[in-house]
Amino acid sequence: QQPVQSPQAVILREGEDAVINCSSSKALYSVHWYRQKHGEAPVFLMILLKGGEQKGHEKISASFNEKKQQSSLYLTASQLSYSGTYFCGTEWAAGNKLTFGGGTRVLVKP
Amino acid sequence: DAGITQSPRHKVTETGTPVTLRCHQTENHRYMYWYRQDPGHGLRLIHYSYGVKDTDKGEVSDGYSVSRSKTEDFLLTLESATSSQTSVYFCAISEWKGQAYNEQFFGPGTRLTVL
């Protein structure tokens, strides 16, 4: 089952914040976050393992809520370079392959 | 950048013809994956490999086969291409480290059009 990402799209002004959620109906073992710019390959941002660990990448951070089976990606003080499509990839057990969500399109305007 | 290439980068073919896409890596990573990307569907796993000659199906494997005879090469074959297989195909590699898979590195993609 594909994880569900919300919102599907968000438009921000430079400097604004946004949150992207990734929810699963199955218990999660890990969540991966990737960003893809138009016409390019997805690029890895971070991995979170179950346990509520929070990680950061520049001004992008993420959390993992084991009880809710949800991960949230936080875009803080967004920059133009944050524009792109963000994908979460979920792993339901150690050693399982990733299943990706449908993506969230982010557009940061000046 | 991870050493991962895909060939061809673009291909136009006709319905019913066989097509083979190649993924080549220089990282010596054990795990390799083929995904397809279509609007509204994100990245969907077609097949993956966890070692030479060890492969398994993903969620959209019908109509596709794979082979891995060397660590560095992972081939995706469409035995008889159909218009529904028009898509962008990405190869990815990863390695297992400790508790979980390490990050996946993606190749540049192959844009396939089946007429």
Tab-separated table of C-alpha atoms in Angstrom:
chain	number	residue	atom	x	y	z
A	1	GLN	CA	0.000	0.000	0.000
A	2	GLN	CA	1.325	3.344	-1.089
A	3	PRO	CA	1.826	5.930	1.685
A	4	VAL	CA	-0.356	9.011	1.384
A	5	GLN	CA	1.267	12.410	1.139
A	6	SER	CA	-0.467	15.693	1.923
A	7	PRO	CA	-0.854	18.274	0.663
A	8	GLN	CA	-0.466	17.377	-2.996
A	9	ALA	CA	0.874	20.833	-3.765
A	10	VAL	CA	1.882	23.959	-1.897
A	11	ILE	CA	2.906	27.439	-3.009
A	12	LEU	CA	5.104	29.496	-0.708
A	13	ARG	CA	6.720	32.891	-0.664
A	14	GLU	CA	10.428	32.936	0.050
A	15	GLY	CA	10.955	32.805	3.813
A	16	GLU	CA	7.666	31.074	4.623
A	17	ASP	CA	7.339	27.690	6.295
A	18	ALA	CA	5.520	24.551	5.172
A	19	VAL	CA	4.829	21.046	6.428
A	20	ILE	CA	4.473	17.936	4.272
A	21	ASN	CA	2.968	14.816	5.780
A	22	CYS	CA	3.439	11.171	4.862
A	23	SER	CA	0.976	8.702	6.357
A	24	SER	CA	0.871	4.943	6.266
A	25	SER	CA	-1.833	2.419	7.101
A	26	LYS	CA	0.847	-0.084	8.109
A	27	ALA	CA	3.390	0.126	10.892
A	28	LEU	CA	6.518	1.840	9.653
A	29	TYR	CA	10.112	0.875	10.238
A	30	SER	CA	11.744	3.748	8.418
A	31	VAL	CA	10.886	6.730	6.254
A	32	HIS	CA	13.080	8.180	3.535
A	33	TRP	CA	12.615	11.673	2.085
A	34	TYR	CA	13.705	12.688	-1.407
A	35	ARG	CA	13.424	15.835	-3.484
A	36	GLN	CA	13.140	15.881	-7.257
A	37	LYS	CA	13.565	18.950	-9.411
A	38	HIS	CA	11.866	19.114	-12.773
A	39	GLY	CA	13.571	16.903	-15.344
A	40	GLU	CA	16.060	15.531	-12.838
A	41	ALA	CA	16.481	12.418	-10.715
A	42	PRO	CA	15.259	12.276	-7.099
A	43	VAL	CA	17.898	13.250	-4.551
A	44	PHE	CA	18.101	11.876	-1.034
A	45	LEU	CA	17.377	14.230	1.890
A	46	MET	CA	17.211	12.087	5.014
A	47	ILE	CA	16.216	8.781	6.638
A	48	LEU	CA	14.256	8.430	9.866
A	49	LEU	CA	14.021	5.200	11.796
A	50	LYS	CA	11.142	4.342	14.100
A	51	GLY	CA	11.541	5.881	17.504
A	52	GLY	CA	10.442	9.441	16.813
A	53	GLU	CA	13.879	10.518	15.705
A	54	GLN	CA	14.123	13.964	14.184
A	55	LYS	CA	16.716	14.853	11.596
A	56	GLY	CA	17.706	17.883	9.657
A	57	HIS	CA	19.159	18.854	6.334
A	58	GLU	CA	19.992	22.555	5.993
A	59	LYS	CA	16.726	24.204	7.093
A	60	ILE	CA	14.703	21.135	6.245
A	61	SER	CA	13.919	18.821	9.124
A	62	ALA	CA	11.666	15.844	9.655
A	63	SER	CA	10.021	13.876	12.407
A	64	PHE	CA	8.647	10.369	12.698
A	65	ASN	CA	5.573	9.715	14.839
A	66	GLU	CA	5.465	5.985	15.428
A	67	LYS	CA	2.034	6.023	17.064
A	68	LYS	CA	0.444	7.827	14.137
A	69	GLN	CA	2.537	5.962	11.520
A	70	GLN	CA	3.308	9.347	10.068
A	71	SER	CA	6.338	11.364	9.141
A	72	SER	CA	6.354	15.112	8.628
A	73	LEU	CA	8.848	17.157	6.634
A	74	TYR	CA	9.334	20.752	7.734
A	75	LEU	CA	10.505	23.398	5.282
A	76	THR	CA	11.651	26.330	7.401
A	77	ALA	CA	12.347	29.811	6.022
A	78	SER	CA	11.961	28.420	2.519
A	79	GLN	CA	14.386	29.336	-0.220
A	80	LEU	CA	13.854	29.373	-3.975
A	81	SER	CA	16.032	26.261	-4.185
A	82	TYR	CA	13.465	24.321	-2.158
A	83	SER	CA	11.118	24.183	-5.132
A	84	GLY	CA	10.544	20.685	-6.455
A	85	THR	CA	8.557	17.572	-5.727
A	86	TYR	CA	9.083	15.868	-2.389
A	87	PHE	CA	8.608	12.132	-2.032
A	88	CYS	CA	8.496	10.001	1.054
A	89	GLY	CA	9.522	6.370	0.801
A	90	THR	CA	8.410	3.976	3.510
A	91	GLU	CA	9.870	0.715	4.704
A	92	TRP	CA	7.623	-1.558	6.768
A	93	ALA	CA	10.258	-3.862	8.144
A	94	ALA	CA	14.018	-3.910	8.195
A	95	GLY	CA	15.196	-5.142	4.835
A	96	ASN	CA	11.987	-4.409	2.957
A	97	LYS	CA	11.981	-2.413	-0.219
A	98	LEU	CA	10.773	1.172	-0.216
A	99	THR	CA	7.286	2.162	-1.286
A	100	PHE	CA	7.008	5.781	-2.379
A	101	GLY	CA	4.167	8.207	-1.909
A	102	GLY	CA	2.633	10.144	-4.789
A	103	GLY	CA	4.683	13.254	-4.067
A	104	THR	CA	4.085	16.843	-2.952
A	105	ARG	CA	4.855	19.641	-5.395
A	106	VAL	CA	6.406	22.673	-3.746
A	107	LEU	CA	6.798	26.012	-5.472
A	108	VAL	CA	8.661	28.790	-3.702
A	109	LYS	CA	8.135	32.228	-5.201
A	110	PRO	CA	10.273	35.350	-4.646
B	1	ASP	CA	27.790	12.133	-7.323
B	2	ALA	CA	27.230	8.401	-7.211
B	3	GLY	CA	28.536	6.621	-10.286
B	4	ILE	CA	25.328	5.452	-11.861
B	5	THR	CA	24.422	5.740	-15.528
B	6	GLN	CA	21.475	4.669	-17.624
B	7	SER	CA	21.299	3.944	-21.318
B	8	PRO	CA	19.699	4.918	-23.525
B	9	ARG	CA	18.525	8.243	-22.107
B	10	HIS	CA	15.722	8.565	-24.601
B	11	LYS	CA	14.025	5.951	-26.740
B	12	VAL	CA	11.028	5.870	-29.036
B	13	THR	CA	9.794	2.477	-30.084
B	14	GLU	CA	6.724	0.818	-31.539
B	15	THR	CA	4.168	-1.386	-29.861
B	16	GLY	CA	5.184	-5.021	-29.822
B	17	THR	CA	8.936	-4.517	-30.081
B	18	PRO	CA	11.343	-5.677	-27.357
B	19	VAL	CA	13.237	-3.008	-25.451
B	20	THR	CA	16.172	-3.313	-23.041
B	21	LEU	CA	17.267	-0.562	-20.689
B	22	ARG	CA	20.630	-0.707	-18.991
B	23	CYS	CA	21.728	0.545	-15.595
B	24	HIS	CA	25.431	0.631	-14.799
B	25	GLN	CA	27.022	1.490	-11.441
B	26	THR	CA	30.601	1.932	-10.320
B	27	GLU	CA	29.841	2.017	-6.574
B	28	ASN	CA	29.831	-1.753	-6.001
B	29	HIS	CA	26.466	-1.437	-4.222
B	30	ARG	CA	24.639	-4.676	-3.638
B	31	TYR	CA	21.086	-3.468	-4.168
B	32	MET	CA	19.727	-2.184	-7.460
B	33	TYR	CA	16.203	-1.123	-8.372
B	34	TRP	CA	14.108	-0.237	-11.398
B	35	TYR	CA	11.293	2.259	-10.950
B	36	ARG	CA	8.863	3.859	-13.330
B	37	GLN	CA	7.551	7.355	-12.794
B	38	ASP	CA	4.226	8.521	-14.145
B	39	PRO	CA	2.261	11.689	-13.343
B	40	GLY	CA	0.200	11.230	-10.194
B	41	HIS	CA	1.800	7.907	-9.275
B	42	GLY	CA	5.145	8.882	-7.885
B	43	LEU	CA	7.841	6.228	-8.154
B	44	ARG	CA	6.669	2.645	-8.490
B	45	LEU	CA	9.016	-0.279	-8.088
B	46	ILE	CA	9.183	-2.661	-11.039
B	47	HIS	CA	11.929	-5.118	-10.009
B	48	TYR	CA	14.882	-5.074	-7.703
B	49	SER	CA	18.055	-7.049	-7.136
B	50	TYR	CA	19.855	-7.931	-3.936
B	51	GLY	CA	22.881	-9.493	-5.566
B	52	VAL	CA	24.176	-11.070	-8.747
B	53	LYS	CA	21.444	-13.298	-10.202
B	54	ASP	CA	19.199	-12.499	-7.219
B	55	THR	CA	16.149	-10.532	-8.259
B	56	ASP	CA	12.574	-10.090	-7.105
B	57	LYS	CA	9.370	-8.473	-8.290
B	58	GLY	CA	8.080	-5.080	-7.282
B	59	GLU	CA	4.548	-3.747	-7.344
B	60	VAL	CA	4.282	-3.232	-11.137
B	61	SER	CA	6.325	-6.096	-12.590
B	62	ASP	CA	3.881	-7.414	-15.218
B	63	GLY	CA	5.346	-7.082	-18.701
B	64	TYR	CA	8.894	-6.557	-17.429
B	65	SER	CA	11.823	-8.865	-16.777
B	66	VAL	CA	15.285	-8.162	-15.361
B	67	SER	CA	18.697	-9.702	-15.271
B	68	ARG	CA	21.825	-9.082	-13.260
B	69	SER	CA	24.854	-11.131	-14.310
B	70	LYS	CA	27.400	-8.696	-12.872
B	71	THR	CA	27.360	-6.488	-9.783
B	72	GLU	CA	27.601	-3.344	-11.859
B	73	ASP	CA	24.860	-3.998	-14.435
B	74	PHE	CA	21.103	-4.351	-14.047
B	75	LEU	CA	19.055	-4.768	-17.204
B	76	LEU	CA	15.335	-4.126	-17.598
B	77	THR	CA	13.591	-5.752	-20.551
B	78	LEU	CA	10.166	-5.053	-21.956
B	79	GLU	CA	9.484	-8.253	-23.893
B	80	SER	CA	6.775	-6.697	-26.060
B	81	ALA	CA	6.364	-2.994	-25.423
B	82	THR	CA	2.882	-1.518	-25.015
B	83	SER	CA	1.727	2.100	-24.948
B	84	SER	CA	0.989	1.770	-21.218
B	85	GLN	CA	4.721	1.319	-20.670
B	86	THR	CA	5.432	4.827	-21.907
B	87	SER	CA	7.100	6.352	-18.867
B	88	VAL	CA	10.286	7.647	-17.323
B	89	TYR	CA	12.365	4.812	-15.925
B	90	PHE	CA	14.792	5.323	-13.074
B	91	CYS	CA	17.431	2.980	-11.817
B	92	ALA	CA	18.610	3.289	-8.224
B	93	ILE	CA	21.288	1.706	-6.052
B	94	SER	CA	21.688	1.345	-2.324
B	95	GLU	CA	23.581	-0.538	0.318
B	96	TRP	CA	22.588	-2.108	3.608
B	97	LYS	CA	24.260	-0.581	6.619
B	98	GLY	CA	23.406	-1.608	10.133
B	99	GLN	CA	19.757	-1.071	10.915
B	100	ALA	CA	18.348	-0.034	7.584
B	101	TYR	CA	19.054	0.563	3.973
B	102	ASN	CA	21.263	3.449	3.244
B	103	GLU	CA	19.960	6.144	0.942
B	104	GLN	CA	19.093	5.288	-2.630
B	105	PHE	CA	21.061	6.997	-5.378
B	106	PHE	CA	19.141	7.457	-8.576
B	107	GLY	CA	20.378	7.400	-12.137
B	108	PRO	CA	19.487	10.192	-14.595
B	109	GLY	CA	16.475	8.328	-15.982
B	110	THR	CA	15.385	6.985	-19.373
B	111	ARG	CA	12.422	8.511	-21.140
B	112	LEU	CA	10.670	5.751	-23.092
B	113	THR	CA	7.882	6.402	-25.558
B	114	VAL	CA	5.943	3.496	-27.044
B	115	LEU	CA	3.922	4.449	-30.110
